[in-house]
Amino acid sequence: MVSPTNFLLHAFLWLALAATAFSLSPNFYHNVCPQALPAIKRVVEAAVHKERRMGASLLRLHFHDCFVNGCDGSLLLDSTSSFETEKNARGNLNSVRGFEVVDQIKAEVDRVCGRPVVSCADILAVAARDSVVALGGPTWKVRLGRRDSTTASRTLADSVLPSASMDLPALINNFKNQGLNKRDLVALSGGHTIGLSQCLIFRNRIYNATNIDPAFAKERRATCPRTGGNTNLAPFDPTPARFDTAYFKNLVKERGLLTSDQALFSGGSTDKLVETYSKNPNVFWVDFGKSMINMGNIKPLTGKQGQIRVNCRKVN
């Protein structure tokens, strides 16, 4: 008969092994398909070279995927008879983009690996990192081994994605619900150092805000009228195709494009960190990498959960 001590020891060892087996690791594809990560990098670099804005779009896909039920590739699924796509959620509709590039990455990775071994969720995580690097930003070791969800939820996306009109307490709470802290909030918001936003999203701020540099508001109104021009684009900072600290320098000057951007520097608890990042690129770079890893760890499907999709747009 097995002694209780022995049994407990075995049970503990099994749990430890299970946890290790199903936790994410930078070397997950090392033996299965060492060509996978270089293949993702090639396609991302080509796409960003062709259109600089694509880097920001791919970074945003990973963020909007992770915030809705974890980093599980659910954002990539098109609508079916059993669920409506998250692409139709308020924070995504007519704004998330880059799905064709994800399809290209998937095709190339499956080609070099000989079969579908890399999940769509992992593709998003690696493409986000490679996009930041392609635009001159920091690198970090992406933890891998996520699997793909078999469902999506537009309703959940509507309720959990942070909105551009949020104030600081709402933003802090929104990130806290994902297991992320204030430092993660400020660092990840720094992703707005690349990319563009639509007039519809920032119109209210440039016409009604009091904590805005008047010259900046005037400049933005030139391409964003009170009515019409909803899809007209404006950069988050003066260098939208370069990953730098101009975003934070802008906030200190009350030149944040979105209400949620300026909320980070408006007399609240995150002011000091915004100032630190604006003056110390290295501190921002290190924190951004750490926070991207934290975000990438939100509720992944691992082991036997979920599946490895053959087509990122639909369940197998």
XYZ file of N, CA and C in Angstrom, residues 16-196:
543
model
N 3.419 19.594 -10.451
C 4.536 20.456 -10.839
C 4.891 20.240 -12.309
N 4.917 18.954 -12.713
C 5.218 18.628 -14.108
C 4.141 19.150 -15.041
N 2.885 18.988 -14.616
C 1.758 19.456 -15.430
C 1.834 20.965 -15.619
N 2.137 21.650 -14.522
C 2.235 23.111 -14.582
C 3.355 23.527 -15.530
N 4.480 22.811 -15.461
C 5.617 23.134 -16.324
C 5.267 22.838 -17.775
N 4.631 21.695 -17.986
C 4.291 21.288 -19.351
C 3.341 22.287 -19.996
N 2.409 22.835 -19.200
C 1.386 23.689 -19.778
C 1.646 25.178 -19.574
N 2.847 25.533 -19.086
C 3.113 26.964 -18.956
C 3.839 27.429 -20.210
N 3.767 28.725 -20.486
C 4.359 29.252 -21.710
C 5.880 29.335 -21.593
N 6.551 29.132 -22.714
C 8.013 29.177 -22.725
C 8.513 29.783 -24.043
N 9.579 30.584 -23.977
C 10.134 31.154 -25.215
C 10.638 30.084 -26.185
N 10.939 28.896 -25.662
C 11.509 27.829 -26.506
C 10.482 26.796 -26.967
N 9.216 27.120 -26.847
C 8.158 26.141 -27.117
C 8.291 25.471 -28.493
N 8.668 26.235 -29.528
C 8.738 25.675 -30.892
C 10.161 25.262 -31.287
N 11.062 25.364 -30.324
C 12.476 25.118 -30.557
C 12.743 23.787 -31.257
N 12.104 22.733 -30.768
C 12.310 21.404 -31.348
C 11.276 21.056 -32.411
N 10.035 21.491 -32.190
C 8.947 21.154 -33.120
C 9.154 21.820 -34.474
N 9.505 23.129 -34.458
C 9.695 23.849 -35.715
C 10.570 25.085 -35.489
N 11.889 24.881 -35.515
C 12.800 26.012 -35.264
C 12.696 27.135 -36.309
N 12.110 26.822 -37.480
C 11.989 27.829 -38.545
C 10.793 28.761 -38.334
N 9.939 28.441 -37.352
C 8.685 29.188 -37.177
C 8.894 30.682 -36.916
N 9.687 31.001 -35.898
C 9.857 32.418 -35.529
C 10.540 33.256 -36.616
N 11.614 32.742 -37.254
C 12.202 33.503 -38.367
C 11.192 33.744 -39.503
N 10.295 32.775 -39.731
C 9.281 32.932 -40.791
C 8.312 34.072 -40.450
N 7.875 34.124 -39.175
C 6.970 35.199 -38.742
C 7.663 36.549 -38.940
N 8.914 36.627 -38.505
C 9.691 37.873 -38.601
C 9.792 38.358 -40.050
N 10.056 37.443 -40.976
C 10.184 37.805 -42.401
C 8.910 38.456 -42.926
N 7.765 37.830 -42.648
C 6.496 38.350 -43.165
C 6.153 39.686 -42.515
N 6.379 39.802 -41.204
C 6.096 41.062 -40.494
C 6.963 42.186 -41.050
N 8.261 41.921 -41.201
C 9.175 42.955 -41.715
C 8.760 43.432 -43.102
N 8.361 42.487 -43.955
C 7.930 42.849 -45.312
C 6.659 43.700 -45.267
N 5.714 43.308 -44.403
C 4.442 44.033 -44.297
C 4.645 45.448 -43.748
N 5.520 45.576 -42.750
C 5.782 46.893 -42.143
C 6.587 47.766 -43.110
N 7.462 47.147 -43.890
C 8.236 47.887 -44.890
C 7.284 48.464 -45.944
N 6.298 47.672 -46.315
C 5.314 48.074 -47.331
C 4.403 49.185 -46.808
N 4.000 49.066 -45.535
C 3.119 50.072 -44.920
C 3.483 50.203 -43.446
N 4.128 51.305 -43.089
C 4.629 51.480 -41.720
C 3.518 51.340 -40.682
N 2.332 51.785 -41.014
C 1.214 51.763 -40.072
C 0.858 50.328 -39.627
N 1.200 49.347 -40.479
C 0.850 47.959 -40.178
C 1.474 47.484 -38.858
N 2.626 48.038 -38.490
C 3.271 47.657 -37.226
C 2.360 47.923 -36.043
N 1.758 49.119 -36.026
C 0.839 49.484 -34.942
C -0.410 48.613 -34.989
N -0.866 48.298 -36.198
C -2.084 47.487 -36.359
C -1.886 46.078 -35.796
N -0.714 45.495 -36.063
C -0.437 44.138 -35.563
C -0.257 44.123 -34.047
N 0.371 45.172 -33.510
C 0.523 45.286 -32.053
C -0.861 45.357 -31.401
N -1.743 46.134 -32.000
C -3.090 46.329 -31.447
C -3.923 45.040 -31.496
N -3.722 44.231 -32.539
C -4.447 42.956 -32.632
C -4.163 42.080 -31.413
N -2.901 42.001 -31.023
C -2.512 41.172 -29.870
C -3.169 41.707 -28.592
N -3.126 43.027 -28.420
C -3.719 43.685 -27.250
C -5.233 43.435 -27.186
N -5.924 43.644 -28.297
C -7.381 43.469 -28.317
C -7.784 41.996 -28.248
N -6.864 41.109 -28.607
C -7.126 39.677 -28.442
C -7.012 39.301 -26.962
N -5.911 39.703 -26.334
C -5.638 39.309 -24.944
C -6.675 39.823 -23.950
N -7.228 41.018 -24.187
C -8.155 41.607 -23.222
C -9.533 40.937 -23.227
N -9.814 40.154 -24.269
C -11.122 39.485 -24.334
C -10.929 37.985 -24.101
N -11.124 37.582 -22.859
C -11.007 36.163 -22.483
C -9.613 35.581 -22.701
N -8.589 36.400 -22.591
C -7.223 35.895 -22.699
C -6.668 35.878 -24.114
N -5.354 35.622 -24.220
C -4.661 35.623 -25.517
C -4.903 34.289 -26.216
N -6.023 34.206 -26.933
C -6.438 32.905 -27.487
C -6.813 32.970 -28.969
N -6.476 34.090 -29.628
C -6.782 34.215 -31.057
C -8.255 34.364 -31.376
N -9.088 34.611 -30.347
C -10.541 34.702 -30.584
C -10.901 35.879 -31.488
N -10.106 36.950 -31.438
C -10.375 38.140 -32.254
C -10.318 37.837 -33.751
N -9.560 36.805 -34.118
C -9.367 36.495 -35.536
C -10.545 35.738 -36.154
N -11.401 35.167 -35.306
C -12.511 34.355 -35.817
C -13.606 35.202 -36.465
N -14.057 34.768 -37.632
C -15.199 35.417 -38.278
C -16.487 34.876 -37.660
N -17.598 35.590 -37.874
C -18.896 35.170 -37.323
C -19.327 33.815 -37.866
N -20.037 33.058 -37.017
C -20.648 31.791 -37.440
C -22.090 31.811 -36.946
N -22.800 30.722 -37.145
C -24.190 30.657 -36.674
C -24.247 30.611 -35.146
N -23.118 30.228 -34.492
C -23.150 30.116 -33.027
C -22.540 31.298 -32.277
N -21.804 32.184 -32.954
C -21.302 33.389 -32.273
C -21.034 34.507 -33.278
N -21.082 35.744 -32.758
C -20.759 36.906 -33.589
C -19.301 37.286 -33.357
N -18.611 37.648 -34.419
C -17.187 37.974 -34.338
C -16.898 39.169 -33.426
N -15.766 39.101 -32.730
C -15.315 40.218 -31.888
C -14.901 41.417 -32.747
N -14.718 41.184 -34.047
C -14.356 42.282 -34.962
C -15.468 43.330 -35.021
N -16.700 42.936 -34.641
C -17.835 43.868 -34.670
C -18.028 44.630 -33.361
N -17.197 44.355 -32.361
C -17.334 45.047 -31.068
C -17.025 46.534 -31.240
N -17.568 47.340 -30.325
C -17.390 48.806 -30.390
C -15.940 49.233 -30.585
N -15.031 48.647 -29.796
C -13.626 49.055 -29.870
C -12.878 48.497 -31.063
N -13.555 47.656 -31.867
C -12.893 46.994 -32.998
C -13.462 47.353 -34.367
N -14.758 47.622 -34.428
C -15.457 47.792 -35.704
C -14.827 48.893 -36.552
N -14.532 48.565 -37.805
C -13.906 49.504 -38.749
C -12.596 50.094 -38.227
N -11.962 49.413 -37.280
C -10.706 49.961 -36.756
C -9.603 48.915 -36.600
N -9.920 47.700 -36.136
C -8.852 46.678 -36.098
C -8.564 46.243 -37.536
N -7.299 46.034 -37.818
C -6.902 45.687 -39.183
C -5.621 44.851 -39.143
N -5.237 44.322 -40.295
C -4.018 43.506 -40.363
C -4.308 42.019 -40.481
N -5.602 41.675 -40.651
C -5.979 40.248 -40.698
C -5.366 39.532 -41.903
N -5.197 40.261 -43.008
C -4.601 39.643 -44.202
C -3.138 39.289 -43.930
N -2.451 40.147 -43.169
C -1.051 39.870 -42.834
C -0.967 38.629 -41.937
N -1.914 38.504 -40.998
C -1.950 37.318 -40.128
C -2.141 36.061 -40.984
N -3.021 36.151 -41.991
C -3.232 35.020 -42.908
C -1.933 34.662 -43.640
N -1.205 35.691 -44.077
C 0.069 35.460 -44.780
C 1.083 34.778 -43.855
N 1.143 35.271 -42.613
C 2.073 34.675 -41.637
C 1.715 33.209 -41.422
N 0.434 32.943 -41.211
C -0.036 31.578 -40.957
C 0.338 30.646 -42.115
N 0.111 31.100 -43.345
C 0.417 30.285 -44.528
C 1.914 29.979 -44.600
N 2.737 31.003 -44.337
C 4.192 30.833 -44.420
C 4.721 29.930 -43.303
N 4.204 30.114 -42.085
C 4.648 29.298 -40.949
C 4.255 27.829 -41.158
N 3.035 27.602 -41.611
C 2.596 26.223 -41.864
C 3.411 25.593 -42.993
N 3.833 26.410 -43.954
C 4.636 25.909 -45.072
C 6.018 25.468 -44.568
N 6.682 26.352 -43.777
C 8.035 25.993 -43.318
C 8.009 24.877 -42.272
N 6.931 24.779 -41.517
C 6.842 23.733 -40.484
C 6.290 22.422 -41.042
N 5.718 22.496 -42.234
C 5.187 21.287 -42.870
C 3.793 20.921 -42.436
N 3.276 21.590 -41.406
C 1.914 21.334 -40.917
C 1.542 22.425 -39.911
N 0.271 22.530 -39.532
C -0.100 23.568 -38.557
C 0.341 23.197 -37.138
N 1.453 23.771 -36.691
C 1.905 23.525 -35.319
C 1.900 24.802 -34.472
N 1.945 25.965 -35.154
C 1.979 27.240 -34.433
C 0.564 27.820 -34.372
N 0.116 28.135 -33.168
C -1.238 28.663 -32.996
C -1.350 30.090 -33.513
N -2.558 30.481 -33.846
C -2.837 31.851 -34.296
C -2.602 32.826 -33.140
N -2.888 32.382 -31.912
C -2.666 33.219 -30.725
C -1.179 33.526 -30.561
N -0.327 32.515 -30.772
C 1.121 32.727 -30.690
C 1.622 33.612 -31.833
N 1.020 33.447 -33.006
C 1.394 34.300 -34.147
C 1.163 35.774 -33.795
N 0.027 36.072 -33.158
C -0.264 37.456 -32.762
C 0.770 37.983 -31.770
N 1.159 37.136 -30.817
C 2.123 37.552 -29.793
C 3.497 37.845 -30.397
N 3.939 36.998 -31.319
C 5.250 37.180 -31.944
C 5.220 38.347 -32.939
N 4.130 38.450 -33.700
C 4.005 39.535 -34.688
C 4.003 40.897 -33.995
N 3.422 40.980 -32.797
C 3.407 42.236 -32.033
C 4.844 42.646 -31.691
N 5.619 41.692 -31.180
C 7.016 41.968 -30.835
C 7.824 42.361 -32.074
N 7.676 41.574 -33.161
C 8.449 41.834 -34.371
C 8.082 43.177 -35.006
N 6.828 43.607 -34.844
C 6.385 44.909 -35.360
C 7.068 46.043 -34.617
N 7.122 45.914 -33.290
C 7.771 46.938 -32.458
C 9.249 47.045 -32.831
N 9.904 45.913 -32.992
C 11.325 45.892 -33.357
C 11.522 46.513 -34.752
N 10.631 46.175 -35.686
C 10.741 46.699 -37.061
C 10.624 48.219 -37.095
N 9.948 48.803 -36.099
C 9.788 50.262 -36.050
C 10.784 50.909 -35.081
N 11.848 50.166 -34.768
C 12.939 50.730 -33.975
C 12.788 50.596 -32.474
N 11.847 49.762 -32.026
C 11.600 49.606 -30.594
C 12.339 48.450 -29.958
N 12.047 48.185 -28.684
C 12.754 47.143 -27.937
C 12.321 45.736 -28.334
N 13.117 44.771 -27.945
C 12.727 43.377 -28.150
C 12.509 42.733 -26.787
N 11.835 41.609 -26.759
C 11.654 40.839 -25.530
C 11.442 39.389 -25.929
N 11.628 38.477 -24.972
C 11.441 37.055 -25.245
C 9.959 36.717 -25.121
N 9.324 36.430 -26.241
C 7.889 36.108 -26.227
C 7.709 34.698 -25.703
N 6.883 34.548 -24.677
C 6.566 33.217 -24.172
C 5.523 32.587 -25.080
N 5.718 31.305 -25.396
C 4.886 30.643 -26.406
C 4.285 29.340 -25.899
N 3.310 28.843 -26.645
C 2.631 27.609 -26.258
C 1.137 27.813 -26.074
N 0.648 29.005 -26.486
C -0.803 29.248 -26.414
C -1.505 28.395 -27.457
N -2.766 28.069 -27.179
C -3.581 27.380 -28.173
C -4.764 28.277 -28.532
N -5.457 27.928 -29.602
C -6.523 28.789 -30.122
C -7.895 28.431 -29.574
N -8.685 29.467 -29.338
C -10.039 29.259 -28.823
C -10.932 28.697 -29.932
N -12.044 28.121 -29.529
C -13.012 27.585 -30.497
C -14.271 28.442 -30.517
N -14.208 29.595 -29.848
C -15.353 30.503 -29.844
C -14.874 31.932 -29.629
N -15.801 32.883 -29.814
C -15.487 34.300 -29.614
C -16.705 34.962 -28.973
N -16.519 36.169 -28.444
C -17.651 36.852 -27.809
C -17.630 38.358 -28.065
N -18.513 38.791 -28.944
C -18.630 40.223 -29.210
C -19.109 40.952 -27.951
N -20.054 40.341 -27.230
C -20.609 40.949 -26.010
C -19.514 41.208 -24.983
N -18.662 40.206 -24.777
C -17.568 40.367 -23.816
C -16.598 41.458 -24.296
N -16.282 41.448 -25.580
C -15.383 42.460 -26.138
C -15.945 43.864 -25.891
N -17.254 44.021 -26.078
C -17.908 45.310 -25.840
C -17.730 45.783 -24.402
N -17.749 44.828 -23.474
C -17.715 45.229 -22.063
C -16.309 45.346 -21.470
N -15.316 44.699 -22.068
C -13.983 44.705 -21.424
C -12.896 45.517 -22.124
N -13.062 45.817 -23.403
C -12.012 46.588 -24.086
C -12.018 48.023 -23.567
N -10.846 48.566 -23.217
C -10.810 49.945 -22.707
C -11.270 50.923 -23.789
N -11.966 51.979 -23.369
C -12.455 52.945 -24.349
C -11.620 54.214 -24.319
N -11.608 54.928 -25.452
C -10.805 56.148 -25.613
C -11.301 57.289 -24.737
N -12.505 57.128 -24.175
C -13.067 58.215 -23.355
C -12.864 57.984 -21.856
N -12.173 56.890 -21.500
C -11.997 56.559 -20.078
C -11.082 57.548 -19.346
N -11.440 57.820 -18.066
C -10.553 58.620 -17.218
C -9.588 57.674 -16.495
N -8.693 58.228 -15.691
C -7.651 57.404 -15.069
C -8.199 56.300 -14.154
N -9.146 56.603 -13.232
C -9.661 55.515 -12.378
C -10.272 54.368 -13.195
N -10.987 54.710 -14.269
C -11.602 53.675 -15.118
C -10.536 52.839 -15.814
N -9.479 53.494 -16.289
C -8.385 52.778 -16.958
C -7.660 51.847 -15.989
N -7.374 52.370 -14.790
C -6.680 51.558 -13.773
C -7.513 50.321 -13.446
N -8.810 50.513 -13.298
C -9.720 49.418 -12.979
C -9.811 48.414 -14.128
N -9.872 48.935 -15.356
C -9.959 48.084 -16.540
C -8.742 47.166 -16.632
N -7.548 47.710 -16.391
C -6.318 46.916 -16.464
C -6.207 45.977 -15.260
N -6.671 46.439 -14.111
C -6.647 45.609 -12.897
C -7.483 44.343 -13.099
N -8.610 44.486 -13.802
C -9.468 43.323 -14.097
C -8.758 42.275 -14.940
N -7.684 42.682 -15.615
C -6.904 41.751 -16.444
C -5.652 41.270 -15.703
N -5.523 41.674 -14.433
C -4.339 41.292 -13.660
C -3.138 42.180 -13.948
N -3.391 43.365 -14.508
C -2.302 44.290 -14.846
C -2.340 45.504 -13.925
N -1.159 46.034 -13.591
C -1.113 47.156 -12.655
C -0.921 48.497 -13.373
N -0.746 49.555 -12.564
C -0.616 50.910 -13.120
C 0.594 51.064 -14.033
N 1.677 50.403 -13.664
C 2.893 50.480 -14.488
C 2.640 49.826 -15.854
N 1.930 48.702 -15.845
C 1.553 48.045 -17.105
C 0.674 48.983 -17.945
N -0.273 49.630 -17.287
C -1.181 50.552 -17.980
C -0.408 51.637 -18.723
N 0.512 52.296 -18.012
C 1.260 53.410 -18.619
C 2.217 52.890 -19.702
N 2.924 51.802 -19.388
C 3.875 51.249 -20.362
C 3.158 50.799 -21.632
N 2.070 50.042 -21.476
C 1.353 49.534 -22.652
C 0.673 50.651 -23.440
N 0.214 51.696 -22.743
C -0.355 52.855 -23.448
C 0.703 53.492 -24.341
N 1.964 53.329 -23.940
C 3.081 53.833 -24.746
C 3.159 53.189 -26.118
N 2.401 52.119 -26.336
C 2.278 51.530 -27.672
C 1.700 52.544 -28.657
N 1.035 53.584 -28.120
C 0.502 54.655 -28.967
C 1.610 55.563 -29.502
N 2.862 55.226 -29.238
C 3.962 55.956 -29.860
C 4.019 55.632 -31.352
N 3.317 54.570 -31.763
C 3.204 54.257 -33.194
C 1.724 54.227 -33.572
N 1.453 54.558 -34.811
C 0.086 54.427 -35.304
C -0.735 55.699 -35.330
N -1.983 55.523 -35.770
C -2.892 56.632 -36.041
C -4.253 56.356 -35.418
